[in-house]
Amino acid sequence: MAFDAVLPWHIDAWMQVIAQQRHERLAHAYLISGLPGSGRYQFARALAARMLCTEPLADNAVKGVPDAVACGRCRQCLLFDTGNHPDVLDITPEEGKSSIKIDQIRSISRLVNQTSNQTGAIKVIIIRPAEALGVGAANSLLKNLEEPPGRTLFLLISEPGAQMLPTIRSRCQPLPLAPASPEQGMAWLSEHSSSASAELDAALSLAPGAPLQALALLEAGIPAWRSIVQEQLEDMAAGRLTPLEVAKYCHAQPPDYAIQLMQELSLHKAREALRAQQPMAARAFLEVGRELTLIHRQLESGANPNPLMALEHIFSLWQNTTGDKDVTRKPGDVQFIASRQ
Ligand SMILES: [Zn+2]
């Protein structure tokens, strides 16, 4: 159960829900909003475990633990820990899919209509992320939210400000989760990673407020990978590498990482150019940024099915833009390249 502890930056939200429960004012549905990678699923799991646990820890039983967390030892907690608790439904898009199917939502009715494994116990339904609900699935869920069946707790996880049916939003009590402060993020990350503090810093700066995401980036070697890509860009500028070679190196990671890095670099170069009073160069780099956004969208929607070619295109564009020292040239050159795809 250790991983489902309440994170320090979630303590206020936790206290709020536990107080509601104590006063028997628990909502039947919460919209838990927080940054991806900030531990919002961990929060939902800790809350689910707390609701199912038959012997939750007393207030302040453990120093630093906010309030009445699940015991982690009773039969319900052990069942929950196996991932197969019969009174819990954890709904998320199936492997390789981006949206939650209507059939998955229909399984809620089966759960709420069956007898729970302990008398009068609550049933918990986690939906993550809520923005992955398609129209059909959202409407099907709405029926359950309108007529809350028995003792049921819905925990919908979403990003702050995410798009979803207003009728779904209005039937849930909002439960915003704070992001981790830089100090909290650093403290948590250094407890969970043995990387050097400069690497921890780099990872946190890539995932501000979201230390769990920063840890995932560290484990995937992203901060180190980014430094290598930046060295490769210098090699490309010096003619030692081709855009295709850099693209092949980047292709080992999801294209999002290269796109994010190039977006940061374009913005940085545009700012530098503005400071040096080179508006044409600044405009060219902003144009690269716009092209990156377009490519990102094309890759996400599947309109461009070839990430390697997209990356090569990005690096060719970068080579043309950075290689052009003559800031008085026509901006049309860049526009031509940008509109080629
Ligand atoms: Zn327990």
PDB file of C-alpha atoms and ligand atoms in Angstrom, residues 53-56 70-74 77, ligand 1:
ATOM      1  CA  CYS A  53     -10.987  -0.359   4.466  1.00  0.00           C
ATOM      2  CA  THR A  54     -12.680  -1.747   7.588  1.00  0.00           C
ATOM      3  CA  GLU A  55      -9.992  -0.484   9.966  1.00  0.00           C
ATOM      4  CA  PRO A  56      -8.769   2.883   8.709  1.00  0.00           C
ATOM      5  CA  ALA A  70      -6.505   2.855   4.759  1.00  0.00           C
ATOM      6  CA  CYS A  71      -4.805   0.368   7.075  1.00  0.00           C
ATOM      7  CA  GLY A  72      -3.259  -1.689   4.294  1.00  0.00           C
ATOM      8  CA  ARG A  73      -3.709  -4.894   6.299  1.00  0.00           C
ATOM      9  CA  CYS A  74      -7.421  -5.747   6.567  1.00  0.00           C
ATOM     10  CA  CYS A  77      -7.164  -3.559   1.784  1.00  0.00           C
TER      11      CYS A  77
HETATM   12 ZN    ZN B   1      -7.769  -1.751   5.688  1.00  0.00          ZN
END
